[in-house]
Amino acid sequence: MNEQEIQEVARFLFEHKPWLVLTGAGISTESGIPDFRTPSTGLWEKYDPMEILSREVLFSRTEVFYRIGFQILMSFQNAQPNQAHLTLTEWEKRGWVTGIVTQNIDSLH
């Protein structure tokens, strides 16, 4: 997109508030939380999701499922909201955002 198109989109958005915001793992990577698919840094580079976080493993190797899940959750422990999270918070305070839909489990937004 060129600058003029970006300005047109921004104008349209600001004229049509409030918004419902959809986010994914990418919003938290700046906070040091890896996403799942990025080559060399994604969680699936370290773990095979079908071997550790599947329904089958949950029931057949419960301790592995919870151990790895706990390690993933603990990796979020020191993460702090980044500018994107803070911006969403500000927009919500202003009434520009009616809701945020996400599958993220990092509790940063």
JSON list of C-alpha atoms in Angstrom, two decimals:
[
{"chain": "A", "resi": 1, "resn": "MET", "atom": "CA", "xyz": [0.00, 0.00, 0.00]},
{"chain": "A", "resi": 2, "resn": "ASN", "atom": "CA", "xyz": [1.17, 3.50, -0.70]},
{"chain": "A", "resi": 3, "resn": "GLU", "atom": "CA", "xyz": [0.91, 6.39, 1.78]},
{"chain": "A", "resi": 4, "resn": "GLN", "atom": "CA", "xyz": [-2.33, 7.73, 0.32]},
{"chain": "A", "resi": 5, "resn": "GLU", "atom": "CA", "xyz": [-4.03, 4.32, 0.59]},
{"chain": "A", "resi": 6, "resn": "ILE", "atom": "CA", "xyz": [-2.85, 3.98, 4.20]},
{"chain": "A", "resi": 7, "resn": "GLN", "atom": "CA", "xyz": [-4.31, 7.40, 5.00]},
{"chain": "A", "resi": 8, "resn": "GLU", "atom": "CA", "xyz": [-7.62, 6.43, 3.38]},
{"chain": "A", "resi": 9, "resn": "VAL", "atom": "CA", "xyz": [-7.84, 3.23, 5.43]},
{"chain": "A", "resi": 10, "resn": "ALA", "atom": "CA", "xyz": [-6.96, 5.11, 8.62]},
{"chain": "A", "resi": 11, "resn": "ARG", "atom": "CA", "xyz": [-9.60, 7.74, 7.89]},
{"chain": "A", "resi": 12, "resn": "PHE", "atom": "CA", "xyz": [-12.21, 5.07, 7.18]},
{"chain": "A", "resi": 13, "resn": "LEU", "atom": "CA", "xyz": [-11.42, 3.26, 10.43]},
{"chain": "A", "resi": 14, "resn": "PHE", "atom": "CA", "xyz": [-11.56, 6.39, 12.55]},
{"chain": "A", "resi": 15, "resn": "GLU", "atom": "CA", "xyz": [-14.89, 7.34, 10.98]},
{"chain": "A", "resi": 16, "resn": "HIS", "atom": "CA", "xyz": [-16.35, 3.88, 11.72]},
{"chain": "A", "resi": 17, "resn": "LYS", "atom": "CA", "xyz": [-15.70, 3.24, 15.41]},
{"chain": "A", "resi": 18, "resn": "PRO", "atom": "CA", "xyz": [-15.99, 1.21, 17.60]},
{"chain": "A", "resi": 19, "resn": "TRP", "atom": "CA", "xyz": [-14.04, -1.80, 16.40]},
{"chain": "A", "resi": 20, "resn": "LEU", "atom": "CA", "xyz": [-13.84, -5.47, 17.25]},
{"chain": "A", "resi": 21, "resn": "VAL", "atom": "CA", "xyz": [-10.13, -6.39, 17.22]},
{"chain": "A", "resi": 22, "resn": "LEU", "atom": "CA", "xyz": [-8.83, -9.83, 16.26]},
{"chain": "A", "resi": 23, "resn": "THR", "atom": "CA", "xyz": [-5.29, -10.72, 17.36]},
{"chain": "A", "resi": 24, "resn": "GLY", "atom": "CA", "xyz": [-3.00, -13.71, 17.13]},
{"chain": "A", "resi": 25, "resn": "ALA", "atom": "CA", "xyz": [0.38, -14.84, 18.41]},
{"chain": "A", "resi": 26, "resn": "GLY", "atom": "CA", "xyz": [2.23, -12.19, 16.42]},
{"chain": "A", "resi": 27, "resn": "ILE", "atom": "CA", "xyz": [1.04, -9.40, 18.71]},
{"chain": "A", "resi": 28, "resn": "SER", "atom": "CA", "xyz": [3.06, -10.85, 21.61]},
{"chain": "A", "resi": 29, "resn": "THR", "atom": "CA", "xyz": [6.32, -11.73, 19.86]},
{"chain": "A", "resi": 30, "resn": "GLU", "atom": "CA", "xyz": [7.71, -8.26, 20.62]},
{"chain": "A", "resi": 31, "resn": "SER", "atom": "CA", "xyz": [7.17, -9.12, 24.30]},
{"chain": "A", "resi": 32, "resn": "GLY", "atom": "CA", "xyz": [9.50, -12.09, 23.91]},
{"chain": "A", "resi": 33, "resn": "ILE", "atom": "CA", "xyz": [6.81, -14.74, 23.55]},
{"chain": "A", "resi": 34, "resn": "PRO", "atom": "CA", "xyz": [7.48, -16.96, 20.56]},
{"chain": "A", "resi": 35, "resn": "ASP", "atom": "CA", "xyz": [4.68, -17.77, 18.18]},
{"chain": "A", "resi": 36, "resn": "PHE", "atom": "CA", "xyz": [4.17, -21.34, 17.07]},
{"chain": "A", "resi": 37, "resn": "ARG", "atom": "CA", "xyz": [5.28, -21.35, 13.43]},
{"chain": "A", "resi": 38, "resn": "THR", "atom": "CA", "xyz": [8.15, -18.91, 12.85]},
{"chain": "A", "resi": 39, "resn": "PRO", "atom": "CA", "xyz": [11.18, -20.85, 11.56]},
{"chain": "A", "resi": 40, "resn": "SER", "atom": "CA", "xyz": [14.00, -21.14, 14.14]},
{"chain": "A", "resi": 41, "resn": "THR", "atom": "CA", "xyz": [12.10, -19.36, 16.95]},
{"chain": "A", "resi": 42, "resn": "GLY", "atom": "CA", "xyz": [8.59, -20.81, 16.89]},
{"chain": "A", "resi": 43, "resn": "LEU", "atom": "CA", "xyz": [7.48, -23.27, 19.55]},
{"chain": "A", "resi": 44, "resn": "TRP", "atom": "CA", "xyz": [6.92, -25.96, 16.94]},
{"chain": "A", "resi": 45, "resn": "GLU", "atom": "CA", "xyz": [10.65, -25.83, 16.13]},
{"chain": "A", "resi": 46, "resn": "LYS", "atom": "CA", "xyz": [11.23, -27.13, 19.65]},
{"chain": "A", "resi": 47, "resn": "TYR", "atom": "CA", "xyz": [8.15, -29.32, 20.07]},
{"chain": "A", "resi": 48, "resn": "ASP", "atom": "CA", "xyz": [6.12, -31.38, 17.65]},
{"chain": "A", "resi": 49, "resn": "PRO", "atom": "CA", "xyz": [2.55, -30.34, 18.47]},
{"chain": "A", "resi": 50, "resn": "MET", "atom": "CA", "xyz": [1.14, -33.72, 17.50]},
{"chain": "A", "resi": 51, "resn": "GLU", "atom": "CA", "xyz": [3.55, -35.45, 19.85]},
{"chain": "A", "resi": 52, "resn": "ILE", "atom": "CA", "xyz": [3.10, -33.28, 22.92]},
{"chain": "A", "resi": 53, "resn": "LEU", "atom": "CA", "xyz": [-0.06, -31.20, 22.84]},
{"chain": "A", "resi": 54, "resn": "SER", "atom": "CA", "xyz": [-2.55, -33.50, 21.19]},
{"chain": "A", "resi": 55, "resn": "ARG", "atom": "CA", "xyz": [-5.65, -35.05, 22.68]},
{"chain": "A", "resi": 56, "resn": "GLU", "atom": "CA", "xyz": [-4.03, -38.47, 22.37]},
{"chain": "A", "resi": 57, "resn": "VAL", "atom": "CA", "xyz": [-1.02, -37.40, 24.45]},
{"chain": "A", "resi": 58, "resn": "LEU", "atom": "CA", "xyz": [-3.30, -35.75, 27.00]},
{"chain": "A", "resi": 59, "resn": "PHE", "atom": "CA", "xyz": [-4.94, -39.11, 27.68]},
{"chain": "A", "resi": 60, "resn": "SER", "atom": "CA", "xyz": [-2.06, -41.53, 27.07]},
{"chain": "A", "resi": 61, "resn": "ARG", "atom": "CA", "xyz": [0.94, -39.53, 28.39]},
{"chain": "A", "resi": 62, "resn": "THR", "atom": "CA", "xyz": [-0.70, -37.01, 30.68]},
{"chain": "A", "resi": 63, "resn": "GLU", "atom": "CA", "xyz": [2.49, -36.12, 32.54]},
{"chain": "A", "resi": 64, "resn": "VAL", "atom": "CA", "xyz": [4.25, -35.17, 29.28]},
{"chain": "A", "resi": 65, "resn": "PHE", "atom": "CA", "xyz": [1.29, -33.07, 28.14]},
{"chain": "A", "resi": 66, "resn": "TYR", "atom": "CA", "xyz": [1.19, -31.09, 31.39]},
{"chain": "A", "resi": 67, "resn": "ARG", "atom": "CA", "xyz": [4.97, -30.81, 31.79]},
{"chain": "A", "resi": 68, "resn": "ILE", "atom": "CA", "xyz": [5.43, -29.27, 28.33]},
{"chain": "A", "resi": 69, "resn": "GLY", "atom": "CA", "xyz": [2.29, -27.15, 28.69]},
{"chain": "A", "resi": 70, "resn": "PHE", "atom": "CA", "xyz": [3.59, -25.84, 32.02]},
{"chain": "A", "resi": 71, "resn": "GLN", "atom": "CA", "xyz": [6.99, -25.02, 30.47]},
{"chain": "A", "resi": 72, "resn": "ILE", "atom": "CA", "xyz": [5.25, -23.05, 27.73]},
{"chain": "A", "resi": 73, "resn": "LEU", "atom": "CA", "xyz": [3.12, -21.14, 30.25]},
{"chain": "A", "resi": 74, "resn": "MET", "atom": "CA", "xyz": [6.13, -20.40, 32.47]},
{"chain": "A", "resi": 75, "resn": "SER", "atom": "CA", "xyz": [7.93, -18.88, 29.48]},
{"chain": "A", "resi": 76, "resn": "PHE", "atom": "CA", "xyz": [5.30, -16.11, 29.64]},
{"chain": "A", "resi": 77, "resn": "GLN", "atom": "CA", "xyz": [5.94, -15.37, 33.32]},
{"chain": "A", "resi": 78, "resn": "ASN", "atom": "CA", "xyz": [8.18, -12.32, 32.85]},
{"chain": "A", "resi": 79, "resn": "ALA", "atom": "CA", "xyz": [6.60, -11.03, 29.65]},
{"chain": "A", "resi": 80, "resn": "GLN", "atom": "CA", "xyz": [5.38, -7.44, 29.70]},
{"chain": "A", "resi": 81, "resn": "PRO", "atom": "CA", "xyz": [2.80, -5.84, 27.42]},
{"chain": "A", "resi": 82, "resn": "ASN", "atom": "CA", "xyz": [4.35, -4.19, 24.38]},
{"chain": "A", "resi": 83, "resn": "GLN", "atom": "CA", "xyz": [3.26, -1.06, 22.53]},
{"chain": "A", "resi": 84, "resn": "ALA", "atom": "CA", "xyz": [0.58, -2.94, 20.57]},
{"chain": "A", "resi": 85, "resn": "HIS", "atom": "CA", "xyz": [-1.00, -4.21, 23.81]},
{"chain": "A", "resi": 86, "resn": "LEU", "atom": "CA", "xyz": [-0.81, -0.75, 25.37]},
{"chain": "A", "resi": 87, "resn": "THR", "atom": "CA", "xyz": [-2.37, 0.83, 22.29]},
{"chain": "A", "resi": 88, "resn": "LEU", "atom": "CA", "xyz": [-5.28, -1.61, 22.43]},
{"chain": "A", "resi": 89, "resn": "THR", "atom": "CA", "xyz": [-5.75, -0.74, 26.10]},
{"chain": "A", "resi": 90, "resn": "GLU", "atom": "CA", "xyz": [-5.83, 2.97, 25.28]},
{"chain": "A", "resi": 91, "resn": "TRP", "atom": "CA", "xyz": [-8.30, 2.45, 22.44]},
{"chain": "A", "resi": 92, "resn": "GLU", "atom": "CA", "xyz": [-10.52, 0.42, 24.75]},
{"chain": "A", "resi": 93, "resn": "LYS", "atom": "CA", "xyz": [-10.45, 3.20, 27.38]},
{"chain": "A", "resi": 94, "resn": "ARG", "atom": "CA", "xyz": [-11.48, 5.70, 24.71]},
{"chain": "A", "resi": 95, "resn": "GLY", "atom": "CA", "xyz": [-14.38, 3.48, 23.65]},
{"chain": "A", "resi": 96, "resn": "TRP", "atom": "CA", "xyz": [-12.89, 2.80, 20.24]},
{"chain": "A", "resi": 97, "resn": "VAL", "atom": "CA", "xyz": [-12.71, -0.97, 20.83]},
{"chain": "A", "resi": 98, "resn": "THR", "atom": "CA", "xyz": [-15.77, -2.98, 21.82]},
{"chain": "A", "resi": 99, "resn": "GLY", "atom": "CA", "xyz": [-13.91, -6.24, 22.25]},
{"chain": "A", "resi": 100, "resn": "ILE", "atom": "CA", "xyz": [-10.77, -8.21, 21.55]},
{"chain": "A", "resi": 101, "resn": "VAL", "atom": "CA", "xyz": [-10.92, -11.74, 20.17]},
{"chain": "A", "resi": 102, "resn": "THR", "atom": "CA", "xyz": [-7.76, -13.81, 20.56]},
{"chain": "A", "resi": 103, "resn": "GLN", "atom": "CA", "xyz": [-6.52, -17.35, 21.06]},
{"chain": "A", "resi": 104, "resn": "ASN", "atom": "CA", "xyz": [-3.51, -16.04, 22.97]},
{"chain": "A", "resi": 105, "resn": "ILE", "atom": "CA", "xyz": [-3.01, -17.44, 26.46]},
{"chain": "A", "resi": 106, "resn": "ASP", "atom": "CA", "xyz": [-0.33, -14.98, 27.62]},
{"chain": "A", "resi": 107, "resn": "SER", "atom": "CA", "xyz": [-2.75, -12.65, 29.48]},
{"chain": "A", "resi": 108, "resn": "LEU", "atom": "CA", "xyz": [-1.08, -9.56, 27.99]},
{"chain": "A", "resi": 109, "resn": "HIS", "atom": "CA", "xyz": [-4.30, -8.29, 26.44]}
]
